[in-house]
Amino acid sequence: MDEQASSLPPVSDDTLWYLNNYILLKDYLDRTISRIAARCVRKGNIAIEEYPFYAYILDVLEEITEDGDFILAHPELNPYVESKIQGGMAAFKKDLDEYRRELTQNASPDMIKDDAAELQKMKEALGGNTVTKELDPTVGAGMNMDQLMEKLLKENNINPIQEDGQSS
């Protein structure tokens, strides 16, 4: 063990694992993105978001942010962050914020379905509860032709003609 490591306060191996995993995942993410970017070029210069396994990058980002949140919740790791990450806590927090932003901007609705606040934000962005079925052009999908015609006539304030030739 070197002098610097022995001067750090004791932390359990289980707790220290999160910092070590965070550092490994950061490096892994960078290498994975580089690798996928090269594959995208070979696949016809497609956008990285169009790569079939792009969701894997988001999964790694999610794990990085989870580990980062654990590190933030355990201030006893701060001296270790200072010694293991160039730029210390300031760089760690800056990178973690960037990873969070990337994850939030690129996460699919399936990834955030457990976050009630996020779903509410999406509803508000889409017009909140003001969306009604009356204006929905898909209402009526699956109707038979007679039902569809009746619906269209009603929407256009036209009285349907009954089979006997009388207007209703």
N, CA, C and O atoms as a DFTB+ gen file, in Angstrom:
672 C
 N C O
     1  1       0.848      -1.176       0.000
     2  2       0.000       0.000       0.000
     3  2       0.900       1.248       0.000
     4  3       1.865       1.308       0.762
     5  1       0.594       2.239      -0.844
     6  2       1.430       3.440      -0.883
     7  2       1.064       4.399       0.243
     8  3       0.057       4.220       0.929
     9  1       1.915       5.442       0.424
    10  2       1.717       6.390       1.535
    11  2       0.381       7.108       1.458
    12  3      -0.301       7.275       2.468
    13  1       0.005       7.537       0.243
    14  2      -1.238       8.297       0.099
    15  2      -2.445       7.444       0.491
    16  3      -3.343       7.927       1.179
    17  1      -2.474       6.184       0.060
    18  2      -3.604       5.317       0.377
    19  2      -3.689       5.063       1.870
    20  3      -4.791       4.960       2.410
    21  1      -2.569       4.959       2.544
    22  2      -2.588       4.697       3.986
    23  2      -3.002       5.934       4.773
    24  3      -3.429       5.812       5.921
    25  1      -2.885       7.128       4.181
    26  2      -3.272       8.347       4.891
    27  2      -4.762       8.655       4.749
    28  3      -5.271       9.562       5.408
    29  1      -5.463       7.909       3.895
    30  2      -6.894       8.127       3.706
    31  2      -7.675       7.450       4.825
    32  3      -7.245       6.426       5.355
    33  1      -8.830       8.025       5.187
    34  2      -9.635       7.411       6.249
    35  2     -10.134       6.031       5.811
    36  3     -10.358       5.798       4.623
    37  1     -10.304       5.137       6.752
    38  2     -10.760       3.795       6.387
    39  2     -12.211       3.804       5.883
    40  3     -13.081       4.485       6.426
    41  1     -12.427       3.027       4.832
    42  2     -13.746       2.873       4.227
    43  2     -13.894       1.390       3.904
    44  3     -12.928       0.740       3.505
    45  1     -15.088       0.861       4.075
    46  2     -15.285      -0.562       3.788
    47  2     -15.057      -0.842       2.304
    48  3     -15.248       0.024       1.450
    49  1     -14.646      -2.067       2.028
    50  2     -14.429      -2.467       0.642
    51  2     -15.716      -2.367      -0.168
    52  3     -15.688      -2.015      -1.347
    53  1     -16.845      -2.678       0.466
    54  2     -18.136      -2.602      -0.225
    55  2     -18.447      -1.165      -0.659
    56  3     -18.960      -0.942      -1.755
    57  1     -18.141      -0.216       0.188
    58  2     -18.385       1.190      -0.129
    59  2     -17.405       1.673      -1.200
    60  3     -17.791       2.369      -2.140
    61  1     -16.147       1.297      -1.047
    62  2     -15.115       1.707      -1.998
    63  2     -15.368       1.109      -3.388
    64  3     -14.960       1.678      -4.401
    65  1     -16.042      -0.037      -3.421
    66  2     -16.342      -0.682      -4.701
    67  2     -17.085       0.271      -5.626
    68  3     -16.815       0.279      -6.827
    69  1     -18.016       1.078      -5.108
    70  2     -18.804       1.988      -5.940
    71  2     -17.923       3.024      -6.638
    72  3     -18.155       3.350      -7.802
    73  1     -16.931       3.533      -5.946
    74  2     -16.019       4.496      -6.567
    75  2     -15.182       3.804      -7.641
    76  3     -15.031       4.326      -8.745
    77  1     -14.650       2.652      -7.321
    78  2     -13.845       1.923      -8.302
    79  2     -14.682       1.546      -9.522
    80  3     -14.207       1.646     -10.653
    81  1     -15.917       1.115      -9.302
    82  2     -16.802       0.759     -10.409
    83  2     -17.138       1.990     -11.245
    84  3     -17.174       1.913     -12.473
    85  1     -17.382       3.119     -10.593
    86  2     -17.659       4.369     -11.299
    87  2     -16.506       4.706     -12.249
    88  3     -16.728       5.039     -13.413
    89  1     -15.284       4.617     -11.744
    90  2     -14.104       4.944     -12.550
    91  2     -13.980       3.976     -13.731
    92  3     -13.710       4.395     -14.856
    93  1     -14.178       2.687     -13.469
    94  2     -14.100       1.689     -14.541
    95  2     -15.190       1.910     -15.586
    96  3     -14.936       1.820     -16.787
    97  1     -16.401       2.199     -15.122
    98  2     -17.512       2.405     -16.052
    99  2     -17.319       3.651     -16.915
   100  3     -17.690       3.652     -18.088
   101  1     -16.747       4.701     -16.350
   102  2     -16.470       5.914     -17.133
   103  2     -15.556       5.581     -18.304
   104  3     -15.818       5.974     -19.441
   105  1     -14.491       4.859     -18.017
   106  2     -13.543       4.466     -19.062
   107  2     -14.228       3.536     -20.067
   108  3     -14.058       3.680     -21.278
   109  1     -14.992       2.598     -19.554
   110  2     -15.704       1.649     -20.408
   111  2     -16.695       2.368     -21.320
   112  3     -16.802       2.035     -22.501
   113  1     -17.415       3.343     -20.788
   114  2     -18.373       4.106     -21.589
   115  2     -17.663       4.817     -22.729
   116  3     -18.123       4.776     -23.870
   117  1     -16.550       5.465     -22.430
   118  2     -15.801       6.170     -23.479
   119  2     -15.369       5.210     -24.585
   120  3     -15.511       5.517     -25.768
   121  1     -14.839       4.045     -24.198
   122  2     -14.399       3.062     -25.188
   123  2     -15.587       2.489     -25.962
   124  3     -15.490       2.260     -27.168
   125  1     -16.697       2.260     -25.278
   126  2     -17.882       1.706     -25.936
   127  2     -18.447       2.694     -26.950
   128  3     -18.809       2.304     -28.060
   129  1     -18.523       3.947     -26.582
   130  2     -19.040       4.963     -27.514
   131  2     -18.132       5.071     -28.733
   132  3     -18.619       5.189     -29.857
   133  1     -16.823       5.032     -28.524
   134  2     -15.884       5.083     -29.649
   135  2     -16.085       3.887     -30.572
   136  3     -16.078       4.019     -31.796
   137  1     -16.260       2.742     -29.974
   138  2     -16.452       1.504     -30.749
   139  2     -17.767       1.564     -31.530
   140  3     -17.804       1.220     -32.711
   141  1     -18.827       1.993     -30.885
   142  2     -20.128       2.067     -31.554
   143  2     -20.103       3.138     -32.646
   144  3     -20.704       2.956     -33.705
   145  1     -19.424       4.229     -32.399
   146  2     -19.317       5.276     -33.420
   147  2     -18.630       4.721     -34.667
   148  3     -19.044       5.021     -35.787
   149  1     -17.589       3.919     -34.482
   150  2     -16.908       3.302     -35.617
   151  2     -17.846       2.341     -36.350
   152  3     -17.847       2.296     -37.581
   153  1     -18.638       1.577     -35.609
   154  2     -19.600       0.654     -36.232
   155  2     -20.643       1.444     -37.023
   156  3     -21.048       1.029     -38.109
   157  1     -21.076       2.577     -36.481
   158  2     -22.077       3.401     -37.166
   159  2     -21.538       3.912     -38.501
   160  3     -22.271       3.970     -39.489
   161  1     -20.276       4.277     -38.530
   162  2     -19.663       4.732     -39.778
   163  2     -19.667       3.594     -40.793
   164  3     -20.000       3.798     -41.960
   165  1     -19.299       2.404     -40.347
   166  2     -19.263       1.244     -41.246
   167  2     -20.662       0.815     -41.691
   168  3     -20.807       0.175     -42.732
   169  1     -21.675       1.154     -40.927
   170  2     -23.058       0.790     -41.279
   171  2     -23.720       1.878     -42.126
   172  3     -24.946       1.958     -42.189
   173  1     -22.930       2.695     -42.761
   174  2     -23.491       3.713     -43.657
   175  2     -23.581       5.077     -43.029
   176  3     -24.388       5.907     -43.449
   177  1     -22.761       5.319     -42.025
   178  2     -22.713       6.617     -41.360
   179  2     -24.041       6.950     -40.679
   180  3     -24.523       8.080     -40.755
   181  1     -24.626       5.948     -40.011
   182  2     -25.883       6.189     -39.300
   183  2     -25.605       6.945     -38.003
   184  3     -24.496       6.897     -37.471
   185  1     -26.611       7.635     -37.507
   186  2     -26.483       8.341     -36.227
   187  2     -26.337       7.305     -35.119
   188  3     -26.933       6.229     -35.182
   189  1     -25.554       7.629     -34.123
   190  2     -25.324       6.686     -33.025
   191  2     -26.635       6.312     -32.334
   192  3     -26.779       5.194     -31.838
   193  1     -27.589       7.243     -32.299
   194  2     -28.889       6.966     -31.691
   195  2     -29.682       5.942     -32.493
   196  3     -30.597       5.317     -31.958
   197  1     -29.344       5.761     -33.770
   198  2     -30.024       4.797     -34.637
   199  2     -29.382       3.416     -34.581
   200  3     -29.905       2.465     -35.162
   201  1     -28.259       3.302     -33.891
   202  2     -27.581       2.016     -33.763
   203  2     -28.502       1.058     -32.999
   204  3     -29.067       1.444     -31.976
   205  1     -28.662      -0.165     -33.469
   206  2     -29.642      -1.080     -32.848
   207  2     -29.429      -1.334     -31.354
   208  3     -30.381      -1.651     -30.640
   209  1     -28.201      -1.200     -30.882
   210  2     -27.916      -1.491     -29.481
   211  2     -27.581      -0.230     -28.685
   212  3     -26.886      -0.289     -27.671
   213  1     -28.085       0.908     -29.158
   214  2     -27.841       2.192     -28.492
   215  2     -28.326       2.191     -27.048
   216  3     -27.739       2.852     -26.191
   217  1     -29.390       1.455     -26.781
   218  2     -29.938       1.413     -25.421
   219  2     -28.907       0.912     -24.414
   220  3     -28.987       1.231     -23.228
   221  1     -27.946       0.133     -24.884
   222  2     -26.908      -0.368     -23.980
   223  2     -26.087       0.797     -23.422
   224  3     -25.706       0.784     -22.251
   225  1     -25.818       1.788     -24.246
   226  2     -25.088       2.975     -23.773
   227  2     -25.878       3.639     -22.656
   228  3     -25.309       4.065     -21.651
   229  1     -27.187       3.725     -22.836
   230  2     -28.033       4.340     -21.814
   231  2     -28.021       3.517     -20.531
   232  3     -28.076       4.075     -19.435
   233  1     -27.952       2.201     -20.662
   234  2     -27.877       1.339     -19.492
   235  2     -26.583       1.600     -18.723
   236  3     -26.593       1.676     -17.494
   237  1     -25.480       1.735     -19.439
   238  2     -24.200       2.034     -18.783
   239  2     -24.266       3.414     -18.132
   240  3     -23.790       3.592     -17.011
   241  1     -24.848       4.382     -18.819
   242  2     -25.018       5.722     -18.244
   243  2     -25.839       5.669     -16.960
   244  3     -25.529       6.352     -15.984
   245  1     -26.886       4.855     -16.970
   246  2     -27.725       4.734     -15.782
   247  2     -26.930       4.153     -14.613
   248  3     -27.058       4.619     -13.481
   249  1     -26.116       3.141     -14.885
   250  2     -25.311       2.558     -13.813
   251  2     -24.276       3.552     -13.298
   252  3     -24.023       3.615     -12.095
   253  1     -23.681       4.320     -14.189
   254  2     -22.714       5.338     -13.770
   255  2     -23.388       6.351     -12.852
   256  3     -22.830       6.714     -11.817
   257  1     -24.577       6.809     -13.216
   258  2     -25.256       7.806     -12.384
   259  2     -25.686       7.215     -11.043
   260  3     -25.650       7.904     -10.024
   261  1     -26.089       5.955     -11.037
   262  2     -26.441       5.305      -9.768
   263  2     -25.224       5.218      -8.848
   264  3     -25.315       5.515      -7.657
   265  1     -24.078       4.808      -9.412
   266  2     -22.850       4.750      -8.612
   267  2     -22.450       6.145      -8.149
   268  3     -22.020       6.327      -7.010
   269  1     -22.592       7.134      -9.036
   270  2     -22.273       8.512      -8.680
   271  2     -23.142       9.022      -7.547
   272  3     -22.658       9.707      -6.647
   273  1     -24.428       8.689      -7.590
   274  2     -25.334       9.093      -6.510
   275  2     -24.929       8.445      -5.189
   276  3     -24.997       9.072      -4.132
   277  1     -24.510       7.194      -5.261
   278  2     -24.041       6.506      -4.050
   279  2     -22.810       7.223      -3.481
   280  3     -22.704       7.433      -2.273
   281  1     -21.891       7.590      -4.367
   282  2     -20.667       8.285      -3.931
   283  2     -21.020       9.612      -3.268
   284  3     -20.463       9.961      -2.227
   285  1     -21.948      10.352      -3.876
   286  2     -22.359      11.632      -3.289
   287  2     -23.007      11.441      -1.917
   288  3     -22.857      12.281      -1.030
   289  1     -23.723      10.339      -1.753
   290  2     -24.407      10.077      -0.482
   291  2     -23.458       9.586       0.604
   292  3     -23.854       9.462       1.763
   293  1     -22.221       9.310       0.243
   294  2     -21.232       8.809       1.201
   295  2     -20.007       9.724       1.223
   296  3     -19.014       9.457       0.545
   297  1     -20.082      10.806       2.009
   298  2     -18.990      11.788       2.036
   299  2     -17.646      11.201       2.492
   300  3     -16.595      11.797       2.259
   301  1     -17.688      10.031       3.141
   302  2     -16.426       9.410       3.534
   303  2     -15.596       9.006       2.313
   304  3     -14.407       8.710       2.435
   305  1     -16.234       8.995       1.125
   306  2     -15.504       8.674      -0.103
   307  2     -14.824       9.902      -0.723
   308  3     -13.998       9.758      -1.625
   309  1     -15.160      11.088      -0.254
   310  2     -14.600      12.310      -0.841
   311  2     -13.070      12.311      -0.927
   312  3     -12.533      12.667      -1.976
   313  1     -12.346      11.928       0.133
   314  2     -10.881      11.915       0.005
   315  2     -10.393      10.925      -1.054
   316  3      -9.368      11.149      -1.696
   317  1     -11.127       9.840      -1.229
   318  2     -10.758       8.854      -2.249
   319  2     -11.029       9.413      -3.643
   320  3     -10.246       9.190      -4.566
   321  1     -12.136      10.138      -3.796
   322  2     -12.431      10.785      -5.072
   323  2     -11.323      11.774      -5.399
   324  3     -10.850      11.833      -6.534
   325  1     -10.906      12.556      -4.397
   326  2      -9.834      13.536      -4.597
   327  2      -8.540      12.862      -5.056
   328  3      -7.807      13.414      -5.876
   329  1      -8.261      11.663      -4.523
   330  2      -6.996      10.993      -4.859
   331  2      -7.088      10.169      -6.140
   332  3      -6.065       9.935      -6.783
   333  1      -8.284       9.720      -6.531
   334  2      -8.400       8.808      -7.670
   335  2      -8.896       9.465      -8.956
   336  3      -8.659       8.943     -10.046
   337  1      -9.576      10.598      -8.842
   338  2     -10.136      11.253     -10.020
   339  2      -9.445      12.589     -10.224
   340  3      -9.412      13.442      -9.337
   341  1      -8.888      12.744     -11.435
   342  2      -8.204      13.998     -11.737
   343  2      -9.202      15.145     -11.654
   344  3     -10.252      15.104     -12.295
   345  1      -8.882      16.161     -10.873
   346  2      -9.783      17.292     -10.666
   347  2     -10.636      17.140      -9.420
   348  3     -11.360      18.062      -9.043
   349  1     -10.553      15.971      -8.773
   350  2     -11.229      15.749      -7.502
   351  2     -12.746      15.818      -7.575
   352  3     -13.358      15.481      -8.588
   353  1     -13.333      16.265      -6.472
   354  2     -14.793      16.310      -6.341
   355  2     -15.441      17.245      -7.362
   356  3     -16.525      16.955      -7.869
   357  1     -14.791      18.347      -7.660
   358  2     -15.368      19.291      -8.625
   359  2     -15.518      18.625      -9.994
   360  3     -16.562      18.754     -10.634
   361  1     -14.488      17.919     -10.444
   362  2     -14.542      17.229     -11.738
   363  2     -15.552      16.087     -11.681
   364  3     -16.299      15.864     -12.635
   365  1     -15.574      15.364     -10.558
   366  2     -16.526      14.264     -10.393
   367  2     -17.956      14.778     -10.521
   368  3     -18.751      14.211     -11.271
   369  1     -18.290      15.845      -9.800
   370  2     -19.656      16.391      -9.841
   371  2     -20.009      16.915     -11.227
   372  3     -21.135      16.734     -11.692
   373  1     -19.052      17.565     -11.891
   374  2     -19.289      18.078     -13.240
   375  2     -19.578      16.923     -14.201
   376  3     -20.532      16.983     -14.976
   377  1     -18.757      15.878     -14.149
   378  2     -18.963      14.720     -15.023
   379  2     -20.290      14.026     -14.718
   380  3     -21.021      13.645     -15.633
   381  1     -20.596      13.865     -13.439
   382  2     -21.837      13.200     -13.048
   383  2     -23.049      13.984     -13.548
   384  3     -24.018      13.391     -14.024
   385  1     -23.000      15.305     -13.445
   386  2     -24.096      16.131     -13.955
   387  2     -24.248      15.950     -15.469
   388  3     -25.366      15.897     -15.983
   389  1     -23.131      15.856     -16.169
   390  2     -23.173      15.656     -17.616
   391  2     -23.766      14.289     -17.955
   392  3     -24.573      14.174     -18.878
   393  1     -23.375      13.266     -17.224
   394  2     -23.928      11.926     -17.451
   395  2     -25.432      11.911     -17.173
   396  3     -26.199      11.304     -17.921
   397  1     -25.847      12.574     -16.108
   398  2     -27.276      12.655     -15.780
   399  2     -28.055      13.341     -16.894
   400  3     -29.127      12.885     -17.292
   401  1     -27.501      14.437     -17.388
   402  2     -28.144      15.197     -18.457
   403  2     -28.269      14.324     -19.724
   404  3     -29.322      14.289     -20.360
   405  1     -27.192      13.631     -20.073
   406  2     -27.223      12.744     -21.241
   407  2     -28.271      11.654     -21.077
   408  3     -29.014      11.350     -22.010
   409  1     -28.326      11.075     -19.899
   410  2     -29.286      10.005     -19.641
   411  2     -30.717      10.537     -19.725
   412  3     -31.579       9.911     -20.340
   413  1     -30.963      11.679     -19.113
   414  2     -32.308      12.260     -19.104
   415  2     -32.748      12.639     -20.515
   416  3     -33.899      12.412     -20.887
   417  1     -31.845      13.211     -21.298
   418  2     -32.198      13.655     -22.644
   419  2     -32.407      12.497     -23.611
   420  3     -33.112      12.640     -24.610
   421  1     -31.802      11.357     -23.319
   422  2     -31.857      10.247     -24.264
   423  2     -32.630       9.038     -23.780
   424  3     -32.801       8.073     -24.526
   425  1     -33.099       9.075     -22.546
   426  2     -33.808       7.921     -21.992
   427  2     -35.144       7.724     -22.692
   428  3     -35.832       8.689     -23.026
   429  1     -35.494       6.491     -22.905
   430  2     -36.781       6.167     -23.506
   431  2     -37.860       6.244     -22.429
   432  3     -37.548       6.186     -21.239
   433  1     -39.120       6.374     -22.830
   434  2     -40.196       6.370     -21.829
   435  2     -40.196       5.112     -20.966
   436  3     -40.568       5.172     -19.794
   437  1     -39.786       3.973     -21.527
   438  2     -39.724       2.742     -20.733
   439  2     -38.735       2.863     -19.585
   440  3     -38.948       2.304     -18.509
   441  1     -37.635       3.605     -19.823
   442  2     -36.613       3.735     -18.790
   443  2     -37.079       4.621     -17.639
   444  3     -36.618       4.475     -16.507
   445  1     -37.997       5.542     -17.939
   446  2     -38.404       6.486     -16.902
   447  2     -39.807       6.228     -16.388
   448  3     -40.358       7.047     -15.654
   449  1     -40.391       5.096     -16.766
   450  2     -41.784       4.850     -16.395
   451  2     -41.990       4.769     -14.893
   452  3     -43.110       4.979     -14.427
   453  1     -40.965       4.476     -14.123
   454  2     -41.111       4.383     -12.675
   455  2     -41.015       5.741     -11.990
   456  3     -41.274       5.846     -10.791
   457  1     -40.651       6.774     -12.728
   458  2     -40.489       8.101     -12.163
   459  2     -41.766       8.905     -12.416
   460  3     -41.949       9.468     -13.495
   461  1     -42.639       8.953     -11.423
   462  2     -43.938       9.613     -11.578
   463  2     -43.771      11.087     -11.949
   464  3     -44.541      11.605     -12.757
   465  1     -42.789      11.764     -11.379
   466  2     -42.582      13.181     -11.680
   467  2     -42.207      13.361     -13.147
   468  3     -42.632      14.326     -13.781
   469  1     -41.422      12.449     -13.683
   470  2     -41.013      12.551     -15.080
   471  2     -42.212      12.342     -16.008
   472  3     -42.351      13.031     -17.018
   473  1     -43.064      11.400     -15.661
   474  2     -44.260      11.181     -16.470
   475  2     -45.172      12.403     -16.447
   476  3     -45.759      12.759     -17.470
   477  1     -45.294      13.047     -15.290
   478  2     -46.109      14.257     -15.194
   479  2     -45.525      15.364     -16.057
   480  3     -46.264      16.095     -16.717
   481  1     -44.194      15.493     -16.056
   482  2     -43.537      16.498     -16.891
   483  2     -43.830      16.235     -18.365
   484  3     -44.073      17.164     -19.135
   485  1     -43.804      14.951     -18.750
   486  2     -44.090      14.605     -20.147
   487  2     -45.529      14.950     -20.492
   488  3     -45.793      15.480     -21.571
   489  1     -46.464      14.658     -19.595
   490  2     -47.879      14.971     -19.842
   491  2     -48.061      16.471     -20.006
   492  3     -48.778      16.920     -20.901
   493  1     -47.412      17.249     -19.141
   494  2     -47.525      18.704     -19.230
   495  2     -46.937      19.216     -20.533
   496  3     -47.490      20.122     -21.155
   497  1     -45.804      18.630     -20.951
   498  2     -45.178      19.043     -22.199
   499  2     -46.066      18.723     -23.396
   500  3     -46.018      19.414     -24.414
   501  1     -46.870      17.682     -23.272
   502  2     -47.766      17.288     -24.358
   503  2     -49.141      17.919     -24.255
   504  3     -50.040      17.573     -25.021
   505  1     -49.316      18.836     -23.324
   506  2     -50.588      19.536     -23.213
   507  2     -51.372      19.184     -21.971
   508  3     -52.535      19.562     -21.834
   509  1     -50.745      18.466     -21.075
   510  2     -51.406      18.145     -19.815
   511  2     -52.668      17.342     -20.010
   512  3     -52.725      16.440     -20.845
   513  1     -53.672      17.676     -19.237
   514  2     -54.938      16.953     -19.308
   515  2     -55.910      17.608     -20.277
   516  3     -57.091      17.261     -20.304
   517  1     -55.416      18.559     -21.077
   518  2     -56.294      19.256     -22.011
   519  2     -56.522      18.454     -23.286
   520  3     -57.354      18.828     -24.112
   521  1     -55.797      17.361     -23.451
   522  2     -55.978      16.532     -24.636
   523  2     -57.286      15.766     -24.488
   524  3     -57.500      15.061     -23.502
   525  1     -58.147      15.913     -25.474
   526  2     -59.433      15.216     -25.423
   527  2     -59.533      14.265     -26.603
   528  3     -58.838      14.422     -27.607
   529  1     -60.396      13.289     -26.469
   530  2     -60.620      12.317     -27.538
   531  2     -61.380      12.950     -28.706
   532  3     -61.338      12.431     -29.822
   533  1     -62.078      14.071     -28.459
   534  2     -62.861      14.697     -29.510
   535  2     -62.005      15.109     -30.701
   536  3     -62.451      15.051     -31.846
   537  1     -60.764      15.529     -30.422
   538  2     -59.891      15.997     -31.487
   539  2     -58.936      14.915     -31.971
   540  3     -58.100      15.171     -32.837
   541  1     -59.048      13.740     -31.435
   542  2     -58.150      12.646     -31.771
   543  2     -58.560      12.035     -33.107
   544  3     -59.646      11.466     -33.215
   545  1     -57.694      12.144     -34.139
   546  2     -58.069      11.607     -35.450
   547  2     -58.127      10.082     -35.484
   548  3     -58.657       9.509     -36.436
   549  1     -57.603       9.433     -34.483
   550  2     -57.635       7.973     -34.470
   551  2     -58.896       7.425     -33.826
   552  3     -59.148       6.221     -33.876
   553  1     -59.697       8.308     -33.217
   554  2     -60.959       7.835     -32.646
   555  2     -61.793       7.298     -33.786
   556  3     -61.936       7.953     -34.819
   557  1     -62.324       6.152     -33.615
   558  2     -63.120       5.529     -34.664
   559  2     -62.349       4.446     -35.397
   560  3     -62.921       3.731     -36.220
   561  1     -61.077       4.317     -35.117
   562  2     -60.327       3.241     -35.756
   563  2     -60.963       1.928     -35.350
   564  3     -61.217       1.696     -34.168
   565  1     -61.216       1.086     -36.301
   566  2     -61.837      -0.194     -36.023
   567  2     -63.342      -0.177     -36.211
   568  3     -63.992      -1.211     -36.058
   569  1     -63.912       0.976     -36.541
   570  2     -65.357       1.040     -36.792
   571  2     -65.654       0.394     -38.137
   572  3     -64.812       0.346     -39.034
   573  1     -66.883      -0.101     -38.244
   574  2     -67.265      -0.581     -39.575
   575  2     -67.629       0.642     -40.418
   576  3     -67.726       1.753     -39.896
   577  1     -67.827       0.439     -41.709
   578  2     -68.044       1.547     -42.629
   579  2     -69.275       2.372     -42.255
   580  3     -69.235       3.600     -42.325
   581  1     -70.364       1.718     -41.860
   582  2     -71.578       2.452     -41.494
   583  2     -71.339       3.343     -40.277
   584  3     -71.770       4.496     -40.246
   585  1     -70.650       2.800     -39.279
   586  2     -70.367       3.589     -38.072
   587  2     -69.459       4.763     -38.402
   588  3     -69.648       5.863     -37.882
   589  1     -68.482       4.535     -39.259
   590  2     -67.561       5.596     -39.640
   591  2     -68.287       6.707     -40.388
   592  3     -68.073       7.888     -40.112
   593  1     -69.146       6.332     -41.335
   594  2     -69.889       7.339     -42.084
   595  2     -70.797       8.141     -41.161
   596  3     -70.897       9.362     -41.287
   597  1     -71.460       7.455     -40.234
   598  2     -72.330       8.140     -39.290
   599  2     -71.533       9.132     -38.450
   600  3     -71.984      10.249     -38.196
   601  1     -70.366       8.719     -38.031
   602  2     -69.503       9.592     -37.234
   603  2     -69.086      10.820     -38.043
   604  3     -69.146      11.943     -37.541
   605  1     -68.667      10.612     -39.283
   606  2     -68.237      11.727     -40.125
   607  2     -69.385      12.687     -40.407
   608  3     -69.205      13.904     -40.372
   609  1     -70.545      12.150     -40.682
   610  2     -71.699      13.010     -40.930
   611  2     -72.055      13.830     -39.693
   612  3     -72.378      15.014     -39.789
   613  1     -71.992      13.188     -38.540
   614  2     -72.307      13.883     -37.294
   615  2     -71.294      14.986     -37.022
   616  3     -71.664      16.083     -36.604
   617  1     -70.025      14.700     -37.255
   618  2     -68.979      15.707     -37.030
   619  2     -69.141      16.910     -37.953
   620  3     -68.783      18.030     -37.589
   621  1     -69.681      16.674     -39.145
   622  2     -69.853      17.751     -40.112
   623  2     -71.264      18.323     -40.114
   624  3     -71.660      19.031     -41.040
   625  1     -72.021      18.004     -39.056
   626  2     -73.399      18.507     -38.911
   627  2     -74.272      18.215     -40.121
   628  3     -75.041      19.071     -40.559
   629  1     -74.156      17.022     -40.654
   630  2     -74.988      16.595     -41.770
   631  2     -75.900      15.503     -41.256
   632  3     -75.453      14.535     -40.641
   633  1     -77.199      15.673     -41.520
   634  2     -78.155      14.655     -41.097
   635  2     -78.061      13.462     -42.026
   636  3     -78.183      13.607     -43.243
   637  1     -77.847      12.292     -41.464
   638  2     -77.777      11.105     -42.329
   639  2     -79.142      10.807     -42.944
   640  3     -80.178      11.017     -42.313
   641  1     -79.130      10.325     -44.154
   642  2     -80.360       9.954     -44.851
   643  2     -80.646       8.496     -44.517
   644  3     -79.786       7.626     -44.657
   645  1     -81.865       8.256     -44.076
   646  2     -82.244       6.899     -43.727
   647  2     -82.587       6.144     -44.989
   648  3     -82.759       6.741     -46.052
   649  1     -82.687       4.832     -44.876
   650  2     -82.925       3.981     -46.041
   651  2     -84.224       4.338     -46.769
   652  3     -84.335       4.095     -47.970
   653  1     -85.193       4.901     -46.077
   654  2     -86.465       5.224     -46.725
   655  2     -86.395       6.558     -47.472
   656  3     -87.402       7.029     -48.000
   657  1     -85.173       7.181     -47.516
   658  2     -85.019       8.435     -48.246
   659  2     -85.288       9.654     -47.395
   660  3     -85.087      10.775     -47.861
   661  1     -85.738       9.477     -46.152
   662  2     -86.028      10.578     -45.247
   663  2     -84.752      10.986     -44.507
   664  3     -83.905      10.153     -44.185
   665  1     -84.644      12.257     -44.255
   666  2     -83.550      12.774     -43.457
   667  2     -83.930      12.608     -41.979
   668  3     -85.078      12.835     -41.598
   669  1     -82.972      12.218     -41.170
   670  2     -83.326      12.012     -39.755
   671  2     -83.210      13.267     -38.934
   672  3     -83.475      13.245     -37.732
